[in-house]
């Protein structure tokens, strides 16, 4: 892919990573990703906004050569994570006069993470601007998107917002702008769920900050750009502000079929009561899909057999992940089976202290579920349906 012009003197110079399938050694990337970097030339100065993952640094350097960039004054680092900042040292080496522009906190992190020398930095305060001559970059501090040092860069004259991870989507595509809103909605929601959901209240504040800027284009650092910004801003509003919906998420593991039988019975019972259920077998599920489902769900019911006196390790992993993601859940329960005893409920609830949920009566079956267990599952389905109704969850 060659550099691509967005406006006269403003170019996309990023890299597309079609084959990457895992991020942070944790997050599945079913559709690859891109690391978007942008070159902004003013009448007097030139700035590069974010760089690319260090595995693709030569792609960025080639783009700068193709555009015959001989002088670079500023490298704007909206975020210190390596997929955007990791090529800054290589760019600074190529352009010895260039300065890194970032928040004071980001400066410290880039010194720690990338060993960049202190004299190479210009730290900017919230709403501070830098003139490129006939163009102005305004820096908007927007912490916790999804690290504490993050900021957004706004190119005033062209009304382009460069928000880095904010409004981004892990999606490798040749499309410069969103063409398939359904596909981008799914990818952006997955990204929100995986890294921004834990910071929902600060995301709300950052959405308010963005409201002040007239925006023609949102140019994130992953996925296609938004030339109809309302689409993604409205989606973020709904994820960050909306009450949970009439949805139950059921992540589970079954070793010999007892827990699976209970899960299937409960899912049917909930569906009969008008509740939407999303069922995930943790032995095979894409953890990103599970995270996405937690954005909207009101209730989680975890299904697990008892293994070595506690929950199955895959279930423990999902519980720890849910605890870290802090979804806006209201209710939770635990179902499953055991052979002779154990402390499954105590251990699982102890793994999720961040979830401010009401725990509904767990149902644990000794061996394969029997009539009394099915009755208890019916009672649990009744309780969930009633709680959802009481809270007017649509
Ligand atoms: Fe795309 Fe937080 O890095």
mmCIF file with all atom_site columns, N, CA and C in Angstrom, residues 64-101:
data_model
loop_
_atom_site.group_PDB
_atom_site.id
_atom_site.type_symbol
_atom_site.label_atom_id
_atom_site.label_alt_id
_atom_site.label_comp_id
_atom_site.label_asym_id
_atom_site.label_entity_id
_atom_site.label_seq_id
_atom_site.pdbx_PDB_ins_code
_atom_site.Cartn_x
_atom_site.Cartn_y
_atom_site.Cartn_z
_atom_site.occupancy
_atom_site.B_iso_or_equiv
_atom_site.pdbx_formal_charge
_atom_site.auth_seq_id
_atom_site.auth_comp_id
_atom_site.auth_asym_id
_atom_site.auth_atom_id
_atom_site.pdbx_PDB_model_num
ATOM 1   N N  . UNK A 1 64  ? 7.522  7.492  4.212  1.00 0.00 ? 64  UNK A N  1
ATOM 2   C CA . UNK A 1 64  ? 8.099  8.835  4.384  1.00 0.00 ? 64  UNK A CA 1
ATOM 3   C C  . UNK A 1 64  ? 9.067  9.133  3.241  1.00 0.00 ? 64  UNK A C  1
ATOM 4   N N  . UNK A 1 65  ? 9.798  8.122  2.799  1.00 0.00 ? 65  UNK A N  1
ATOM 5   C CA . UNK A 1 65  ? 10.719 8.326  1.661  1.00 0.00 ? 65  UNK A CA 1
ATOM 6   C C  . UNK A 1 65  ? 9.939  8.589  0.380  1.00 0.00 ? 65  UNK A C  1
ATOM 7   N N  . UNK A 1 66  ? 8.852  7.832  0.198  1.00 0.00 ? 66  UNK A N  1
ATOM 8   C CA . UNK A 1 66  ? 8.052  8.026  -1.030 1.00 0.00 ? 66  UNK A CA 1
ATOM 9   C C  . UNK A 1 66  ? 7.465  9.433  -1.100 1.00 0.00 ? 66  UNK A C  1
ATOM 10  N N  . UNK A 1 67  ? 7.155  10.008 0.070  1.00 0.00 ? 67  UNK A N  1
ATOM 11  C CA . UNK A 1 67  ? 6.613  11.384 0.086  1.00 0.00 ? 67  UNK A CA 1
ATOM 12  C C  . UNK A 1 67  ? 7.725  12.426 0.167  1.00 0.00 ? 67  UNK A C  1
ATOM 13  N N  . UNK A 1 68  ? 8.962  11.942 0.089  1.00 0.00 ? 68  UNK A N  1
ATOM 14  C CA . UNK A 1 68  ? 10.128 12.824 0.078  1.00 0.00 ? 68  UNK A CA 1
ATOM 15  C C  . UNK A 1 68  ? 10.158 13.743 1.307  1.00 0.00 ? 68  UNK A C  1
ATOM 16  N N  . UNK A 1 69  ? 9.904  13.138 2.473  1.00 0.00 ? 69  UNK A N  1
ATOM 17  C CA . UNK A 1 69  ? 9.925  13.905 3.723  1.00 0.00 ? 69  UNK A CA 1
ATOM 18  C C  . UNK A 1 69  ? 11.380 14.032 4.173  1.00 0.00 ? 69  UNK A C  1
ATOM 19  N N  . UNK A 1 70  ? 11.965 15.190 3.941  1.00 0.00 ? 70  UNK A N  1
ATOM 20  C CA . UNK A 1 70  ? 13.379 15.375 4.307  1.00 0.00 ? 70  UNK A CA 1
ATOM 21  C C  . UNK A 1 70  ? 13.530 15.940 5.710  1.00 0.00 ? 70  UNK A C  1
ATOM 22  N N  . UNK A 1 71  ? 12.547 16.726 6.119  1.00 0.00 ? 71  UNK A N  1
ATOM 23  C CA . UNK A 1 71  ? 12.578 17.294 7.472  1.00 0.00 ? 71  UNK A CA 1
ATOM 24  C C  . UNK A 1 71  ? 11.289 16.947 8.196  1.00 0.00 ? 71  UNK A C  1
ATOM 25  N N  . UNK A 1 72  ? 11.467 16.531 9.418  1.00 0.00 ? 72  UNK A N  1
ATOM 26  C CA . UNK A 1 72  ? 10.290 16.275 10.253 1.00 0.00 ? 72  UNK A CA 1
ATOM 27  C C  . UNK A 1 72  ? 10.517 17.042 11.556 1.00 0.00 ? 72  UNK A C  1
ATOM 28  N N  . UNK A 1 73  ? 9.521  17.867 11.917 1.00 0.00 ? 73  UNK A N  1
ATOM 29  C CA . UNK A 1 73  ? 9.684  18.691 13.123 1.00 0.00 ? 73  UNK A CA 1
ATOM 30  C C  . UNK A 1 73  ? 9.116  18.014 14.366 1.00 0.00 ? 73  UNK A C  1
ATOM 31  N N  . UNK A 1 74  ? 7.970  17.334 14.191 1.00 0.00 ? 74  UNK A N  1
ATOM 32  C CA . UNK A 1 74  ? 7.294  16.776 15.362 1.00 0.00 ? 74  UNK A CA 1
ATOM 33  C C  . UNK A 1 74  ? 6.841  15.338 15.095 1.00 0.00 ? 74  UNK A C  1
ATOM 34  N N  . UNK A 1 75  ? 6.999  14.506 16.101 1.00 0.00 ? 75  UNK A N  1
ATOM 35  C CA . UNK A 1 75  ? 6.337  13.199 16.103 1.00 0.00 ? 75  UNK A CA 1
ATOM 36  C C  . UNK A 1 75  ? 5.349  13.242 17.259 1.00 0.00 ? 75  UNK A C  1
ATOM 37  N N  . UNK A 1 76  ? 4.074  13.266 16.940 1.00 0.00 ? 76  UNK A N  1
ATOM 38  C CA . UNK A 1 76  ? 3.052  13.322 17.984 1.00 0.00 ? 76  UNK A CA 1
ATOM 39  C C  . UNK A 1 76  ? 2.799  11.893 18.471 1.00 0.00 ? 76  UNK A C  1
ATOM 40  N N  . UNK A 1 77  ? 2.927  11.704 19.777 1.00 0.00 ? 77  UNK A N  1
ATOM 41  C CA . UNK A 1 77  ? 2.643  10.383 20.367 1.00 0.00 ? 77  UNK A CA 1
ATOM 42  C C  . UNK A 1 77  ? 1.363  10.513 21.186 1.00 0.00 ? 77  UNK A C  1
ATOM 43  N N  . UNK A 1 78  ? 0.260  10.116 20.596 1.00 0.00 ? 78  UNK A N  1
ATOM 44  C CA . UNK A 1 78  ? -1.011 10.176 21.334 1.00 0.00 ? 78  UNK A CA 1
ATOM 45  C C  . UNK A 1 78  ? -1.055 9.135  22.448 1.00 0.00 ? 78  UNK A C  1
ATOM 46  N N  . UNK A 1 79  ? -0.214 8.104  22.320 1.00 0.00 ? 79  UNK A N  1
ATOM 47  C CA . UNK A 1 79  ? -0.329 6.936  23.209 1.00 0.00 ? 79  UNK A CA 1
ATOM 48  C C  . UNK A 1 79  ? 1.039  6.250  23.221 1.00 0.00 ? 79  UNK A C  1
ATOM 49  N N  . UNK A 1 80  ? 1.454  5.756  24.382 1.00 0.00 ? 80  UNK A N  1
ATOM 50  C CA . UNK A 1 80  ? 2.802  5.186  24.505 1.00 0.00 ? 80  UNK A CA 1
ATOM 51  C C  . UNK A 1 80  ? 2.872  3.704  24.148 1.00 0.00 ? 80  UNK A C  1
ATOM 52  N N  . UNK A 1 81  ? 1.729  3.052  23.909 1.00 0.00 ? 81  UNK A N  1
ATOM 53  C CA . UNK A 1 81  ? 1.800  1.607  23.639 1.00 0.00 ? 81  UNK A CA 1
ATOM 54  C C  . UNK A 1 81  ? 2.570  1.371  22.337 1.00 0.00 ? 81  UNK A C  1
ATOM 55  N N  . UNK A 1 82  ? 3.297  0.267  22.328 1.00 0.00 ? 82  UNK A N  1
ATOM 56  C CA . UNK A 1 82  ? 4.300  0.032  21.279 1.00 0.00 ? 82  UNK A CA 1
ATOM 57  C C  . UNK A 1 82  ? 3.725  -0.109 19.877 1.00 0.00 ? 82  UNK A C  1
ATOM 58  N N  . UNK A 1 83  ? 2.462  -0.500 19.742 1.00 0.00 ? 83  UNK A N  1
ATOM 59  C CA . UNK A 1 83  ? 1.916  -0.630 18.384 1.00 0.00 ? 83  UNK A CA 1
ATOM 60  C C  . UNK A 1 83  ? 1.786  0.726  17.692 1.00 0.00 ? 83  UNK A C  1
ATOM 61  N N  . UNK A 1 84  ? 1.865  1.804  18.467 1.00 0.00 ? 84  UNK A N  1
ATOM 62  C CA . UNK A 1 84  ? 1.844  3.152  17.877 1.00 0.00 ? 84  UNK A CA 1
ATOM 63  C C  . UNK A 1 84  ? 3.147  3.917  18.120 1.00 0.00 ? 84  UNK A C  1
ATOM 64  N N  . UNK A 1 85  ? 3.777  3.628  19.246 1.00 0.00 ? 85  UNK A N  1
ATOM 65  C CA . UNK A 1 85  ? 4.986  4.379  19.609 1.00 0.00 ? 85  UNK A CA 1
ATOM 66  C C  . UNK A 1 85  ? 6.267  3.627  19.277 1.00 0.00 ? 85  UNK A C  1
ATOM 67  N N  . UNK A 1 86  ? 6.147  2.338  18.998 1.00 0.00 ? 86  UNK A N  1
ATOM 68  C CA . UNK A 1 86  ? 7.340  1.497  18.896 1.00 0.00 ? 86  UNK A CA 1
ATOM 69  C C  . UNK A 1 86  ? 8.320  1.892  17.803 1.00 0.00 ? 86  UNK A C  1
ATOM 70  N N  . UNK A 1 87  ? 7.864  2.634  16.801 1.00 0.00 ? 87  UNK A N  1
ATOM 71  C CA . UNK A 1 87  ? 8.780  3.047  15.729 1.00 0.00 ? 87  UNK A CA 1
ATOM 72  C C  . UNK A 1 87  ? 9.296  4.473  15.934 1.00 0.00 ? 87  UNK A C  1
ATOM 73  N N  . UNK A 1 88  ? 8.915  5.113  17.034 1.00 0.00 ? 88  UNK A N  1
ATOM 74  C CA . UNK A 1 88  ? 9.407  6.472  17.288 1.00 0.00 ? 88  UNK A CA 1
ATOM 75  C C  . UNK A 1 88  ? 10.947 6.516  17.321 1.00 0.00 ? 88  UNK A C  1
ATOM 76  N N  . UNK A 1 89  ? 11.613 5.584  18.013 1.00 0.00 ? 89  UNK A N  1
ATOM 77  C CA . UNK A 1 89  ? 13.093 5.664  18.029 1.00 0.00 ? 89  UNK A CA 1
ATOM 78  C C  . UNK A 1 89  ? 13.695 5.634  16.619 1.00 0.00 ? 89  UNK A C  1
ATOM 79  N N  . UNK A 1 90  ? 13.155 4.814  15.749 1.00 0.00 ? 90  UNK A N  1
ATOM 80  C CA . UNK A 1 90  ? 13.664 4.736  14.363 1.00 0.00 ? 90  UNK A CA 1
ATOM 81  C C  . UNK A 1 90  ? 13.414 6.056  13.623 1.00 0.00 ? 90  UNK A C  1
ATOM 82  N N  . UNK A 1 91  ? 12.261 6.672  13.855 1.00 0.00 ? 91  UNK A N  1
ATOM 83  C CA . UNK A 1 91  ? 11.941 7.951  13.201 1.00 0.00 ? 91  UNK A CA 1
ATOM 84  C C  . UNK A 1 91  ? 12.857 9.055  13.747 1.00 0.00 ? 91  UNK A C  1
ATOM 85  N N  . UNK A 1 92  ? 13.103 9.023  15.051 1.00 0.00 ? 92  UNK A N  1
ATOM 86  C CA . UNK A 1 92  ? 13.993 10.049 15.636 1.00 0.00 ? 92  UNK A CA 1
ATOM 87  C C  . UNK A 1 92  ? 15.426 9.902  15.115 1.00 0.00 ? 92  UNK A C  1
ATOM 88  N N  . UNK A 1 93  ? 15.800 8.670  14.850 1.00 0.00 ? 93  UNK A N  1
ATOM 89  C CA . UNK A 1 93  ? 17.138 8.421  14.302 1.00 0.00 ? 93  UNK A CA 1
ATOM 90  C C  . UNK A 1 93  ? 17.236 8.996  12.877 1.00 0.00 ? 93  UNK A C  1
ATOM 91  N N  . UNK A 1 94  ? 16.157 8.829  12.121 1.00 0.00 ? 94  UNK A N  1
ATOM 92  C CA . UNK A 1 94  ? 16.148 9.320  10.724 1.00 0.00 ? 94  UNK A CA 1
ATOM 93  C C  . UNK A 1 94  ? 16.067 10.848 10.676 1.00 0.00 ? 94  UNK A C  1
ATOM 94  N N  . UNK A 1 95  ? 15.338 11.429 11.651 1.00 0.00 ? 95  UNK A N  1
ATOM 95  C CA . UNK A 1 95  ? 15.149 12.895 11.660 1.00 0.00 ? 95  UNK A CA 1
ATOM 96  C C  . UNK A 1 95  ? 15.698 13.436 12.984 1.00 0.00 ? 95  UNK A C  1
ATOM 97  N N  . UNK A 1 96  ? 16.982 13.737 13.045 1.00 0.00 ? 96  UNK A N  1
ATOM 98  C CA . UNK A 1 96  ? 17.605 14.082 14.340 1.00 0.00 ? 96  UNK A CA 1
ATOM 99  C C  . UNK A 1 96  ? 17.058 15.368 14.971 1.00 0.00 ? 96  UNK A C  1
ATOM 100 N N  . UNK A 1 97  ? 16.420 16.216 14.188 1.00 0.00 ? 97  UNK A N  1
ATOM 101 C CA . UNK A 1 97  ? 15.889 17.463 14.761 1.00 0.00 ? 97  UNK A CA 1
ATOM 102 C C  . UNK A 1 97  ? 14.455 17.305 15.271 1.00 0.00 ? 97  UNK A C  1
ATOM 103 N N  . UNK A 1 98  ? 13.826 16.177 14.998 1.00 0.00 ? 98  UNK A N  1
ATOM 104 C CA . UNK A 1 98  ? 12.412 16.005 15.356 1.00 0.00 ? 98  UNK A CA 1
ATOM 105 C C  . UNK A 1 98  ? 12.234 15.877 16.871 1.00 0.00 ? 98  UNK A C  1
ATOM 106 N N  . UNK A 1 99  ? 11.133 16.439 17.360 1.00 0.00 ? 99  UNK A N  1
ATOM 107 C CA . UNK A 1 99  ? 10.784 16.343 18.789 1.00 0.00 ? 99  UNK A CA 1
ATOM 108 C C  . UNK A 1 99  ? 9.519  15.509 18.955 1.00 0.00 ? 99  UNK A C  1
ATOM 109 N N  . UNK A 1 100 ? 9.455  14.790 20.049 1.00 0.00 ? 100 UNK A N  1
ATOM 110 C CA . UNK A 1 100 ? 8.259  13.996 20.353 1.00 0.00 ? 100 UNK A CA 1
ATOM 111 C C  . UNK A 1 100 ? 7.299  14.863 21.161 1.00 0.00 ? 100 UNK A C  1
ATOM 112 N N  . UNK A 1 101 ? 6.068  14.985 20.680 1.00 0.00 ? 101 UNK A N  1
ATOM 113 C CA . UNK A 1 101 ? 5.049  15.796 21.351 1.00 0.00 ? 101 UNK A CA 1
ATOM 114 C C  . UNK A 1 101 ? 4.059  14.844 22.019 1.00 0.00 ? 101 UNK A C  1
#
